[in-house]
Structure formats: structure tokens, C-alpha cells
Coordinates of C-alpha atoms in Angstrom, one line a residue:
Chain A
G1 CA -42.2 -16.9 -28.0
T2 CA -38.5 -16.5 -28.6
D3 CA -35.8 -18.7 -27.3
E4 CA -34.7 -16.1 -24.8
G5 CA -36.2 -15.0 -21.6
F6 CA -35.8 -15.1 -17.9
I7 CA -37.3 -16.5 -14.8
K8 CA -39.1 -13.9 -12.7
K9 CA -40.4 -13.9 -9.2
T10 CA -42.0 -11.1 -7.2
L11 CA -42.0 -11.3 -3.5
L12 CA -43.5 -9.0 -0.9
I13 CA -41.5 -8.9 2.2
P14 CA -42.6 -7.2 5.4
I15 CA -40.2 -5.5 7.7
K16 CA -40.7 -6.1 11.3
S17 CA -39.0 -4.7 14.4
S18 CA -39.9 -7.4 16.8
I19 CA -39.7 -11.0 15.7
S20 CA -40.1 -14.4 17.2
H21 CA -39.9 -17.1 14.7
Q22 CA -38.9 -16.2 11.2
Q23 CA -38.5 -18.4 8.2
L24 CA -35.3 -17.6 6.4
G25 CA -35.8 -15.8 3.1
C26 CA -39.3 -14.6 3.7
S27 CA -38.4 -12.1 6.3
I28 CA -36.1 -9.4 7.4
Q29 CA -34.0 -10.2 10.5
D30 CA -33.8 -7.7 13.2
E31 CA -30.1 -6.7 13.5
N32 CA -30.2 -6.7 17.3
M33 CA -31.1 -10.4 17.4
A34 CA -28.5 -12.5 19.1
A35 CA -26.4 -14.7 16.8
D36 CA -27.6 -17.9 18.3
D37 CA -31.2 -16.9 17.9
I38 CA -30.6 -16.4 14.2
Q39 CA -28.9 -19.7 14.0
A40 CA -31.8 -21.5 15.6
N41 CA -34.2 -19.9 13.1
V42 CA -32.1 -20.8 10.1
E43 CA -32.1 -24.4 11.0
D44 CA -35.8 -24.4 11.9
E45 CA -37.0 -24.3 8.4
T46 CA -40.4 -25.8 9.1
A47 CA -41.1 -23.3 11.9
G48 CA -44.0 -21.8 10.0
V49 CA -45.0 -18.3 10.5
Q50 CA -44.1 -15.9 13.2
A51 CA -46.5 -15.5 16.1
V52 CA -46.0 -11.8 16.4
C53 CA -46.3 -9.6 13.4
E54 CA -45.7 -5.9 13.6
I55 CA -45.7 -4.5 10.2
H56 CA -44.0 -1.2 9.6
A57 CA -43.4 -1.5 5.9
V58 CA -43.6 -4.0 3.1
L59 CA -41.0 -4.2 0.4
R60 CA -41.3 -5.6 -3.1
Y61 CA -38.6 -7.7 -4.4
E62 CA -38.4 -8.8 -8.0
Y63 CA -36.1 -11.6 -8.9
H64 CA -35.0 -12.5 -12.4
V65 CA -32.8 -15.5 -13.3
L66 CA -30.9 -15.2 -16.5
Y67 CA -28.2 -17.2 -18.2
S68 CA -24.8 -15.8 -18.9
C69 CA -23.3 -17.1 -22.1
S70 CA -20.0 -15.5 -21.2
Y71 CA -19.6 -17.4 -17.9
Q72 CA -22.0 -20.2 -18.8
I73 CA -23.9 -20.2 -15.6
P74 CA -27.2 -18.7 -14.3
V75 CA -27.1 -15.3 -12.8
L76 CA -29.5 -13.8 -10.3
Y77 CA -30.7 -10.2 -10.9
F78 CA -33.1 -8.5 -8.5
R79 CA -34.5 -5.2 -7.6
A80 CA -36.3 -4.0 -4.6
S81 CA -38.7 -1.1 -3.9
T82 CA -41.1 0.1 -1.3
L83 CA -44.8 -0.5 -2.2
D84 CA -45.1 3.1 -3.3
G85 CA -42.4 2.5 -5.8
R86 CA -39.3 4.0 -4.2
P87 CA -36.4 1.9 -5.3
L88 CA -34.1 0.6 -2.6
S89 CA -30.4 1.7 -2.6
L90 CA -27.5 -0.7 -2.5
E91 CA -27.0 0.2 1.2
E92 CA -30.6 -0.6 2.0
V93 CA -30.4 -3.9 0.1
W94 CA -27.2 -4.8 2.0
S95 CA -28.9 -4.1 5.3
Y96 CA -31.5 -6.7 4.4
V97 CA -29.0 -9.4 3.5
H98 CA -29.1 -12.1 6.2
P99 CA -26.4 -11.4 8.7
N100 CA -25.1 -15.0 8.3
Y101 CA -24.3 -14.2 4.7
R102 CA -23.4 -10.6 5.0
Q103 CA -20.0 -11.1 6.5
R104 CA -19.0 -13.5 3.7
L105 CA -20.3 -11.3 1.0
Q106 CA -18.8 -8.2 2.5
Q107 CA -15.3 -9.5 1.8
G108 CA -15.6 -8.0 -1.6
P109 CA -18.9 -6.2 -2.1
W110 CA -17.9 -4.9 -5.5
D111 CA -17.3 -8.5 -6.6
T112 CA -20.4 -10.0 -5.4
L113 CA -23.4 -7.7 -5.1
T114 CA -23.4 -4.8 -7.6
Q115 CA -25.8 -2.6 -9.5
Q116 CA -26.0 -3.7 -13.1
E117 CA -28.0 -3.0 -16.2
H118 CA -30.5 -5.8 -16.9
P119 CA -29.3 -7.2 -20.3
L120 CA -32.8 -7.5 -21.7
L121 CA -34.7 -4.7 -20.0
G122 CA -32.0 -2.1 -19.9
Q123 CA -33.0 -1.1 -16.4
A124 CA -31.1 -0.9 -13.1
F125 CA -31.0 -4.1 -11.1
F126 CA -28.8 -5.6 -8.5
M127 CA -26.8 -8.6 -9.5
L128 CA -25.2 -11.4 -7.6
H129 CA -21.8 -11.8 -9.4
P130 CA -21.4 -15.1 -11.1
C131 CA -17.8 -15.6 -10.4
R132 CA -18.2 -17.6 -7.2
T133 CA -20.9 -19.9 -8.5
E134 CA -18.7 -22.9 -9.3
E135 CA -17.2 -22.5 -5.8
F136 CA -20.4 -23.2 -4.0
M137 CA -22.2 -25.3 -6.5
K138 CA -19.4 -27.9 -6.6
P139 CA -19.9 -29.3 -3.1
A140 CA -23.6 -29.4 -3.5
L141 CA -23.4 -31.3 -6.7
E142 CA -20.7 -33.6 -5.5
L143 CA -22.7 -34.4 -2.4
A144 CA -25.8 -35.2 -4.5
Q145 CA -23.8 -37.4 -6.8
A146 CA -22.2 -39.3 -3.9
E147 CA -25.7 -39.9 -2.5
N148 CA -26.9 -40.9 -6.0
K149 CA -29.6 -38.2 -5.9
K150 CA -31.0 -36.5 -9.0
V151 CA -30.3 -32.8 -9.0
N152 CA -32.0 -30.0 -10.8
Y153 CA -29.2 -27.5 -11.3
I154 CA -31.3 -24.4 -11.3
V155 CA -33.3 -25.3 -8.2
T156 CA -30.1 -26.2 -6.4
W157 CA -28.4 -23.0 -7.5
L158 CA -31.4 -20.9 -6.6
S159 CA -31.7 -22.5 -3.2
V160 CA -28.1 -21.5 -2.5
V161 CA -28.0 -17.9 -3.8
G162 CA -31.6 -17.1 -3.3
P163 CA -31.7 -16.9 0.5
V164 CA -28.7 -14.6 0.5
V165 CA -30.9 -11.9 -1.0
G166 CA -34.2 -12.8 0.6
L167 CA -35.5 -15.3 -2.0
D168 CA -36.8 -18.4 -0.4
V169 CA -37.1 -21.5 -2.5
P170 CA -39.7 -23.6 -0.8
L171 CA -39.3 -27.3 -0.8
S172 CA -42.5 -27.6 -2.7
Y173 CA -40.9 -25.9 -5.7
S174 CA -38.6 -28.8 -6.1
T175 CA -41.4 -31.3 -5.8
E176 CA -43.5 -29.3 -8.2
T177 CA -40.9 -29.2 -10.8
Q178 CA -40.2 -32.9 -10.5
R179 CA -43.9 -33.6 -11.0
I180 CA -44.2 -31.4 -14.0
R181 CA -41.0 -32.6 -15.5
R182 CA -41.9 -36.2 -15.1
G183 CA -40.1 -38.1 -17.7
H184 CA -37.1 -35.9 -18.0
A185 CA -34.0 -37.3 -16.4
E186 CA -32.2 -34.5 -14.7
G187 CA -29.1 -35.9 -13.2
L188 CA -26.1 -33.6 -13.0
K189 CA -26.6 -31.7 -16.2
G190 CA -24.7 -28.6 -16.9
A191 CA -26.3 -25.3 -16.1
K192 CA -27.1 -24.5 -19.7
E193 CA -28.7 -27.8 -20.4
A194 CA -30.7 -27.7 -17.2
S195 CA -31.9 -24.2 -17.9
E196 CA -32.9 -25.0 -21.5
A197 CA -34.4 -28.3 -20.6
F198 CA -37.6 -27.2 -19.1
I199 CA -40.7 -25.2 -19.7
L200 CA -42.7 -24.7 -16.6
K201 CA -45.6 -22.8 -15.4
A202 CA -46.0 -23.3 -11.7
L203 CA -48.1 -21.4 -9.2
L204 CA -47.0 -22.1 -5.7
K205 CA -48.3 -20.9 -2.5
S206 CA -45.7 -20.4 0.1
P207 CA -46.4 -22.3 3.3
Q208 CA -45.6 -19.1 5.3
C209 CA -48.7 -17.4 4.1
R210 CA -51.1 -19.8 5.8
D211 CA -51.6 -18.0 9.1
T212 CA -50.9 -14.4 8.3
E213 CA -52.7 -13.6 5.1
D214 CA -52.6 -10.0 6.0
C215 CA -48.8 -9.9 6.3
Y216 CA -47.9 -11.5 3.0
S217 CA -49.3 -11.7 -0.4
N218 CA -49.5 -15.2 -1.9
I219 CA -46.2 -15.8 -3.6
S220 CA -46.5 -16.9 -7.1
L221 CA -43.7 -18.2 -9.1
E222 CA -44.0 -18.4 -12.8
V223 CA -41.2 -20.0 -14.6
F224 CA -40.6 -19.5 -18.3
V225 CA -38.2 -21.2 -20.6
F226 CA -34.8 -19.5 -20.7
S227 CA -31.7 -20.2 -22.7
C228 CA -28.6 -18.3 -23.6
V229 CA -29.4 -14.7 -23.0
V230 CA -26.1 -12.9 -22.6
Chain B
M1 CA 1.5 -9.7 -32.3
I2 CA 0.2 -6.3 -32.9
M3 CA 1.5 -4.9 -36.2
A4 CA 2.9 -1.5 -36.9
D5 CA -0.1 -0.2 -38.9
D6 CA -2.4 -1.4 -36.2
K7 CA -0.7 0.8 -33.7
D8 CA -1.9 3.9 -35.7
V9 CA -5.4 2.7 -35.6
L10 CA -5.1 1.9 -31.9
R11 CA -4.0 5.5 -31.3
D12 CA -6.7 6.9 -33.4
V13 CA -9.3 5.0 -31.4
W14 CA -7.7 6.0 -28.1
F15 CA -7.4 9.6 -28.8
G16 CA -10.8 10.1 -30.5
R17 CA -12.6 13.1 -29.0
I18 CA -16.1 14.5 -29.0
P19 CA -16.6 18.2 -28.4
A20 CA -19.5 18.6 -25.9
C21 CA -21.3 21.5 -24.5
F22 CA -22.8 21.0 -21.0
T23 CA -25.8 23.1 -20.1
L24 CA -27.5 23.0 -16.7
S25 CA -31.2 21.9 -17.0
P26 CA -33.7 24.7 -16.5
E27 CA -35.3 22.4 -14.0
E28 CA -32.5 22.8 -11.6
T29 CA -32.5 25.6 -9.0
T30 CA -29.7 28.1 -9.2
E31 CA -28.7 31.2 -7.3
R32 CA -27.7 32.9 -10.6
E33 CA -27.5 32.0 -14.2
A34 CA -25.2 29.2 -15.2
E35 CA -23.0 29.5 -18.3
P36 CA -22.5 26.4 -20.4
Y37 CA -19.3 24.5 -20.1
Y38 CA -17.3 23.1 -23.0
L39 CA -15.3 20.0 -22.9
L40 CA -13.6 17.6 -25.2
L41 CA -14.7 14.1 -24.2
P42 CA -12.5 11.0 -24.8
R43 CA -14.5 8.4 -26.7
V44 CA -13.0 5.6 -24.8
S45 CA -13.8 6.9 -21.3
Y46 CA -16.8 7.3 -19.2
L47 CA -18.9 10.4 -18.5
T48 CA -18.7 10.3 -14.8
L49 CA -14.9 9.8 -15.0
V50 CA -14.2 12.9 -17.0
T51 CA -16.7 15.5 -15.8
D52 CA -15.3 16.7 -12.5
K53 CA -14.7 20.1 -14.0
V54 CA -18.3 20.2 -15.2
K55 CA -19.6 19.5 -11.7
K56 CA -17.3 22.1 -10.1
H57 CA -18.4 24.7 -12.6
F58 CA -22.1 24.3 -12.0
L59 CA -21.8 23.9 -8.2
K60 CA -20.6 27.4 -8.1
V61 CA -24.1 28.7 -8.9
M62 CA -26.0 26.3 -6.8
K63 CA -26.9 25.8 -3.1
A64 CA -25.8 22.6 -1.4
E65 CA -29.3 21.6 -0.6
D66 CA -30.2 21.7 -4.3
V67 CA -27.4 19.3 -5.3
E68 CA -27.6 15.5 -5.3
E69 CA -25.9 13.0 -7.6
M70 CA -25.0 14.5 -10.9
W71 CA -26.4 12.8 -14.0
F72 CA -26.7 13.7 -17.7
E73 CA -29.4 13.6 -20.3
Y74 CA -29.6 14.2 -24.0
E75 CA -32.9 15.4 -25.4
G76 CA -34.8 14.0 -22.4
T77 CA -33.1 10.6 -22.4
P78 CA -30.9 9.8 -19.4
L79 CA -27.3 9.0 -20.5
K80 CA -26.0 5.7 -19.2
W81 CA -22.6 6.6 -17.7
H82 CA -21.5 3.0 -17.8
Y83 CA -21.4 3.0 -21.6
P84 CA -18.2 4.4 -23.2
I85 CA -18.7 8.0 -24.2
G86 CA -18.2 7.2 -27.9
V87 CA -21.0 4.6 -27.8
L88 CA -23.3 7.1 -26.1
F89 CA -22.6 9.7 -28.7
D90 CA -23.0 7.3 -31.7
L91 CA -26.2 6.0 -30.2
H92 CA -27.9 9.3 -29.5
A93 CA -26.3 12.1 -31.5
S94 CA -24.1 10.9 -34.3
N95 CA -26.2 12.6 -36.9
T96 CA -26.5 16.0 -35.2
A97 CA -24.2 18.9 -35.5
L98 CA -21.3 19.3 -33.1
P99 CA -20.9 20.2 -30.3
W100 CA -22.9 17.5 -28.6
N101 CA -25.3 19.3 -26.3
V102 CA -25.6 17.5 -23.1
T103 CA -27.9 18.6 -20.2
V104 CA -26.7 18.4 -16.7
R105 CA -29.0 17.4 -13.8
F106 CA -28.6 17.3 -10.0
K107 CA -32.0 16.2 -8.9
N108 CA -34.7 13.6 -9.7
F109 CA -32.2 10.9 -10.4
P110 CA -33.9 8.3 -12.7
E111 CA -33.5 5.4 -10.4
R112 CA -35.1 2.9 -12.7
D113 CA -32.9 3.6 -15.7
L114 CA -29.5 4.7 -14.5
L115 CA -27.0 3.0 -12.3
H116 CA -25.6 5.1 -9.4
C117 CA -22.1 6.3 -9.6
T118 CA -21.1 7.5 -6.3
S119 CA -17.3 7.3 -6.7
N120 CA -14.5 6.4 -9.2
S121 CA -14.2 3.0 -7.6
V122 CA -17.7 2.2 -9.0
I123 CA -16.5 3.1 -12.5
E124 CA -13.3 1.0 -11.9
A125 CA -15.3 -2.0 -10.8
H126 CA -17.6 -1.7 -13.8
F127 CA -14.7 -1.3 -16.2
M128 CA -12.8 -4.3 -14.7
S129 CA -15.8 -6.5 -14.8
C130 CA -16.2 -5.7 -18.5
I131 CA -12.5 -6.6 -19.1
K132 CA -13.0 -9.8 -17.2
E133 CA -16.1 -10.8 -19.1
A134 CA -14.3 -10.1 -22.4
D135 CA -11.3 -12.2 -21.3
A136 CA -13.7 -15.0 -20.2
L137 CA -14.9 -15.1 -23.8
K138 CA -11.4 -14.7 -25.4
H139 CA -9.2 -16.8 -23.2
K140 CA -11.5 -18.5 -20.7
G141 CA -10.3 -15.8 -18.3
Q142 CA -6.8 -17.3 -18.1
V143 CA -5.0 -14.1 -19.1
I144 CA -6.8 -11.8 -16.7
N145 CA -6.6 -14.2 -13.9
D146 CA -2.8 -14.7 -14.4
M147 CA -2.3 -10.9 -14.3
Q148 CA -1.5 -9.5 -10.9
K149 CA -3.6 -7.0 -9.0
K150 CA -1.1 -4.3 -9.8
D151 CA -1.5 -5.1 -13.5
H152 CA -5.3 -4.6 -13.3
K153 CA -4.6 -1.4 -11.5
Q154 CA -2.3 -0.2 -14.3
L155 CA -5.0 -1.0 -16.8
W156 CA -7.5 1.2 -15.0
M157 CA -5.0 4.0 -14.2
G158 CA -4.1 4.1 -17.9
L159 CA -7.7 4.7 -18.8
Q160 CA -8.4 7.1 -15.9
N161 CA -5.3 9.2 -16.6
D162 CA -5.5 9.0 -20.4
K163 CA -2.1 7.2 -20.7
F164 CA -2.1 5.2 -24.0
D165 CA 1.2 3.5 -23.4
Q166 CA 0.5 2.6 -19.8
F167 CA -2.8 1.1 -20.8
W168 CA -1.6 -0.8 -23.7
A169 CA 1.4 -2.2 -21.9
M170 CA -1.2 -4.3 -20.1
N171 CA -3.9 -4.5 -22.7
R172 CA -1.6 -6.1 -25.2
K173 CA -1.6 -9.2 -23.0
L174 CA -5.4 -9.3 -23.2
M175 CA -5.2 -8.9 -26.9
E176 CA -2.9 -11.8 -27.5
Y177 CA -4.3 -13.9 -30.4
P178 CA -2.6 -17.3 -30.2
T179 CA -3.2 -18.5 -33.8
E180 CA -1.8 -21.9 -33.0
E181 CA -4.6 -22.4 -30.4
G182 CA -7.2 -21.0 -32.7
G183 CA -7.0 -17.4 -31.6
F184 CA -9.8 -16.1 -29.4
R185 CA -12.3 -18.6 -28.2
Y186 CA -15.2 -16.2 -28.8
I187 CA -15.2 -12.6 -30.0
P188 CA -16.3 -10.2 -27.2
F189 CA -18.7 -7.8 -28.9
R190 CA -21.9 -6.0 -28.3
I191 CA -24.2 -4.4 -30.8
Y192 CA -26.0 -1.4 -29.3
Q193 CA -29.2 -0.3 -30.7
T194 CA -31.8 2.4 -30.0
M195 CA -34.8 1.0 -31.7
S196 CA -35.7 -1.7 -29.2
D197 CA -36.1 -2.1 -25.5
R198 CA -33.2 -4.5 -25.5
P199 CA -30.1 -2.4 -24.9
F200 CA -27.7 -4.6 -26.9
I201 CA -27.1 -7.8 -28.6
Q202 CA -24.4 -10.0 -27.3
K203 CA -24.0 -13.6 -28.4
L204 CA -21.3 -16.2 -28.7
F205 CA -19.3 -16.0 -31.9
R206 CA -16.2 -17.9 -32.9
P207 CA -13.6 -16.1 -35.0
V208 CA -13.0 -19.1 -37.1
S209 CA -15.7 -21.1 -39.0
P210 CA -16.0 -24.9 -38.6
E211 CA -14.2 -25.3 -41.9
G212 CA -11.3 -23.2 -40.7
H213 CA -12.0 -19.9 -42.4
T214 CA -11.3 -16.7 -40.6
L215 CA -14.5 -14.8 -40.2
T216 CA -15.0 -11.1 -40.8
L217 CA -17.2 -8.4 -39.2
G218 CA -19.5 -8.8 -42.1
D219 CA -19.9 -12.5 -41.3
L220 CA -20.7 -11.7 -37.7
L221 CA -23.4 -9.2 -38.7
K222 CA -24.8 -11.5 -41.3
E223 CA -25.3 -14.1 -38.7
L224 CA -26.4 -12.0 -35.7
F225 CA -27.9 -8.9 -37.2
P226 CA -28.8 -9.6 -40.7
A227 CA -31.0 -6.6 -41.0
A228 CA -27.9 -4.5 -41.0
V229 CA -26.2 -6.1 -43.9
C230 CA -27.4 -5.5 -47.4
A231 CA -26.2 -6.6 -50.8
E232 CA -23.5 -4.5 -52.7
D233 CA -26.0 -2.9 -55.0
E234 CA -28.7 -2.0 -52.4
P235 CA -28.5 1.5 -51.0
K236 CA -27.1 1.6 -47.6
R237 CA -29.8 1.2 -45.1
F238 CA -27.8 1.5 -41.9
Q239 CA -25.1 3.7 -40.7
W240 CA -22.1 2.4 -38.9
P241 CA -20.6 5.4 -37.2
Y242 CA -17.9 3.2 -35.8
R243 CA -15.4 5.0 -33.5
A244 CA -12.8 6.8 -35.6
T245 CA -12.1 4.1 -38.1
V246 CA -13.8 2.9 -41.2
I247 CA -14.2 -0.8 -41.0
K248 CA -13.8 -2.7 -44.2
Q249 CA -16.0 -5.8 -44.3
Q250 CA -13.2 -8.0 -45.5
N251 CA -11.0 -7.5 -42.6
P252 CA -10.7 -10.5 -40.4
V253 CA -12.7 -10.1 -37.3
H254 CA -9.7 -10.5 -35.0
F255 CA -8.1 -7.5 -36.7
T256 CA -11.3 -5.6 -36.0
R257 CA -11.0 -6.7 -32.4
R258 CA -7.5 -5.2 -32.0
R259 CA -8.4 -2.0 -33.8
C260 CA -11.6 -1.4 -31.9
S261 CA -11.1 -2.6 -28.5
Q262 CA -9.2 0.1 -26.6
N263 CA -10.4 -1.7 -23.5
A264 CA -10.4 -5.2 -24.8
K265 CA -14.2 -5.1 -24.9
G266 CA -14.5 -4.5 -28.6
D267 CA -17.8 -2.6 -28.9
V268 CA -18.6 -3.1 -32.6
G269 CA -20.6 0.0 -33.0
T270 CA -24.1 1.1 -33.2
V271 CA -26.9 0.7 -35.6
D272 CA -28.9 3.7 -36.3
Q273 CA -32.0 2.8 -38.2
C274 CA -32.1 6.0 -40.2
C275 CA -31.0 6.3 -43.8
R276 CA -29.0 9.3 -43.4
R277 CA -25.5 9.9 -44.7
H278 CA -22.7 11.0 -42.5
T279 CA -22.4 14.6 -43.3
A280 CA -19.0 16.3 -43.2
E281 CA -18.8 18.8 -40.3
S282 CA -18.5 22.4 -41.3
D283 CA -15.9 24.6 -39.7
Y284 CA -16.9 25.9 -36.4
S285 CA -15.5 27.6 -33.3
F286 CA -16.7 28.0 -29.8
R287 CA -16.9 30.8 -27.4
G288 CA -17.1 30.2 -23.8
I289 CA -15.8 28.6 -20.7
G290 CA -14.0 25.3 -20.8
E291 CA -11.7 23.9 -23.5
C292 CA -11.6 25.8 -26.7
F293 CA -11.1 23.9 -29.9
T294 CA -11.0 24.3 -33.6
P295 CA -11.5 21.6 -36.2
D296 CA -8.5 19.8 -37.6
R297 CA -8.1 20.7 -41.2
D298 CA -6.9 17.3 -42.1
R299 CA -10.2 15.7 -41.5
E300 CA -10.7 12.2 -43.0
T301 CA -13.6 11.0 -45.1
A302 CA -17.1 10.4 -44.0
G303 CA -17.3 7.5 -41.7
K304 CA -14.7 9.0 -39.3
T305 CA -15.6 11.4 -36.6
A306 CA -13.9 14.7 -37.1
K307 CA -10.7 14.8 -35.1
L308 CA -10.3 18.0 -33.1
T309 CA -7.1 19.3 -31.9
P310 CA -7.4 21.5 -28.9
P311 CA -5.1 24.4 -28.6
P312 CA -2.7 24.2 -25.7
G313 CA -4.1 25.2 -22.3
D314 CA -7.6 25.9 -21.2
F315 CA -9.3 29.1 -22.3
S316 CA -11.7 30.8 -20.0
A317 CA -12.4 33.9 -22.2
D318 CA -13.9 34.2 -25.6
C319 CA -11.9 32.3 -28.1
S320 CA -12.2 31.4 -31.8

């Protein structure tokens, strides 16, 4: 293989109109839900699957993580379509951004979530703009440092930006990567080093799939080496 | 500092034009036959920014229900509006006779391949993000971040309204090359290509070697696209239809940067993997609706795109 590539994850997300418990990132929130209901769900990360599951449609999200040489940080590209292949518009994608994040992002939609050409594939994707990355990574990194914890930059970054656009990063991913990367000291490496440092192939089953096999597909995450791409 | 002779080159780049003929696709539904529309396209601008007249022209013969977002294709390939027009032409049609025959579409938008462009603010956002990325490479973003919002706006308006002086009043700040600080940190460039899936090559490249030598475009190509560079005695394998200027390989790269980057982005050019020579355009004239133009008699040598001087005013009748 070459020294360039990207991390890719495909996720099937069902859309429901009536929801009880939802795990953030693996579901679409009903817009009519009360704010405190949503808050409760966000905190309740181990809630497991919803009891009621009325499927009206399933969406296919495809996530790519690339590294930007210009800004020297990872960037999240994604695209979404219905199962029969119709791509989602920017408006539709916006409507599925978790309400908690939507307000903050909507301050400047053109600055944060935009349609872009994928630098390797040349196709239309949505991109989370990299400009704010340092802003929200800094506190997370500082906290970890203060608590003397080892931090995998990419996992941390992905766990912050991912949920904004429906990508859940299960706790098991972090454990899995630690296990596979046994022997590599992560610490607080820079994004570039972190992203170049590992070669992984991990197949993970999301804990949400346990009880409702018919609602979700098993989520597989295959991680490839990636270095300076653009 | 930008030197006097550079200014001529900058103007040449800015005012470069491509004569185009827009034809409605036979796949579109019309109430009556649509005549083609002729237009001189600015190389430095974007298709969706300069084709309002094209849209108005074709909407006259179409029903509202048959019209969705307008998009363009050339010989079946959708044209990416977010590439500068000059790059699109060089990539797809630089070896064909002028005018550039572009097909207009209003249905079946290729969602996978093209970005949507629903308003000028989308173009502005794209343009500004390119400027910012280029400045991130050149000056760690310090220049663009120090500029005020109104300065950013002036940059965009200069491009939108084809105002060279207005644009460069702001762009010169972005083109500052502080030699005492080593010049640009990295050169912002992209090498576009048609022969692979990958749309372009973009890598980090410093304008000065570790030993302190100023590097040239040739050095950049040798390092990042060696297939394009051949020895002096080998026949030319690649064509470099680069904007309206012939680039000499011994020019320092930062000179190239100023000459080429009308929008501080500095697209280096395109590589066409055909061994064809750039043929001189023959005389031609056009009849039809739109702008009428005749070739400039003082055409420069092969390697430059013919500069066309439109006669004053638009012509809507036959003209030659």
C-alpha cells in the first residue's frame, strides 16, 4: 500500500418517529422531544437500545477521516444517502444533527459544515471544517494531561466531532485500539504523529445492536494507516 | 514587493479569457428550439459566477417544472464549478479548437460528482476557504486572520465584479513574501490531472532548500511529479498549458507564485498526458447570440492561450 489513505466507517442509521431511549450518535432524535428528555439521553450512554422501534427509513452514513497537511489536523468527511442510493442534501443532513450541537454549529454553517470535494476520491462529501479543532481539542487534552491519562489523539478527536454528525465512537473502540497498540506509548502526541503511528484493523460490534438486530446492521470499523493526505 | 514587470503578468493572468459556446443538452425538455449562447469566460473566475446570462437565455425556452439547478458538462463529463474556469478548460479541452463547447443541463444533477451551488454565497464561501488554506500554508494564516471582514469582502467583490485593482489592493497583502523570514512557509499549489481518480496532488513544499537555495517550479515538479519532468534532450512528453503565461523553469518558485496566483491559490497548471503540441489557433469568428469576438492579431507564441478582444457592447445579431 501507499503511505496515504483514510479511515472509513459506514453506519446504518434508522429514522424513527417515536423514541424512548436513544443512544447518542446511533440514532436520529425526534425534533419534538423536550430539551430535558434529550439531555437525559445524552448522559445516559449505557442506556442500551430503545424499547420501541418504529422504522420508517434507514440512512447510510459513510465517514472518512483524513489528515490535512495545510492545517495539520485530522478532518472528518462524510456523506449520507438513503438505502436506495439517494444522497442526502445539506439541509437534510443538518436536520439530523443532534439538536444539542445544532445551535452551536449554526452560528456559522458555512464555516463548519460544508459540501466539499473529497481530496482523494474527487466526489461530493460533507466536511466538518477544521478551523475550530484546536478550540475544542485543547480542553480535552489538557484535562487528560492534568489527570495523567494517556490520550489517543484520533480517538479523542473523533469522539468529540463524531457525535455531532451521528458517528458514535463506542468505548470499546478505545479499549480495542489500546489492546492492539500495546507497546506504543501514546501520550499527548500531535495529530500527525498520532495518525501516522498506528496501523489497525479492528472489527467492532456496537453494543446497540444486541437487542434489535433487525433495526441495525452490525457496525464494522476498519481502520487503515493514514498520513499526510492533503 | 511586487515588481513592475510582474504587474503585466498579473494583468495577463487576470484578464485571460476563454471563448465558450453554451448549448442546451438534447436531453432537456424545451418548448421550442434553443439557440446556443456565446460568452467570454474569465479564466480566474467560476462557472456558476459568470453564467447568469446563460441561464436566463435558456430559461426563455423552458417550462418552470423542467428546470432544476443548472449544471454544465463537457463531452459527457460534469464540470466542477468549484475549479477556476481556466483550470477546467486546461484539464478538459485545451487541445481542442475554440470555442469551448459546453453543454448546459437543468435536470439529473450528478449528486455524487458535483457540489451544489445554490447561490453566490456558496461560491464566496468556497473561494474564501481556498484563500484561507493558501494563507495557512504561506503565513500560518496570520495575514488572512489580521485582515478585517471588509477586506475579505473586498477580495471577493473584486473577483465577482472583475475588478483587478480592487482585488489586488487586498491580495498583495496575501502575496507578501518576507525574505528576511524565509518567504512563504510553504508554497500553496495543486497539480490537477485527468488520468487518475485522484483529482489533484497537493503536498507541503518549502520555497527554500535546507541549504538555502531558492527553489524553482522545476524543482517542485521533480520532487512531486517526476513523470512530468524530462531531460533537456528528450522530446516533451507533457504539456503545460499554464494560464496565459509561459513559465520558465529557472524562475524562482515564489515568482511563479505571484505570477500565477490571481487568487493567492497558485494553481500550477494541469498535466495532460498526451504528446500533442499546442497548435496555434486559426482565425475565426462567431455568429450568434451572446458576446461576439474576434481573435487578437497580436497573439503570443504557443504556450499562451489566444487573447481575445471583444468588440465593445454585446451583439445579438449575426456578427463577424
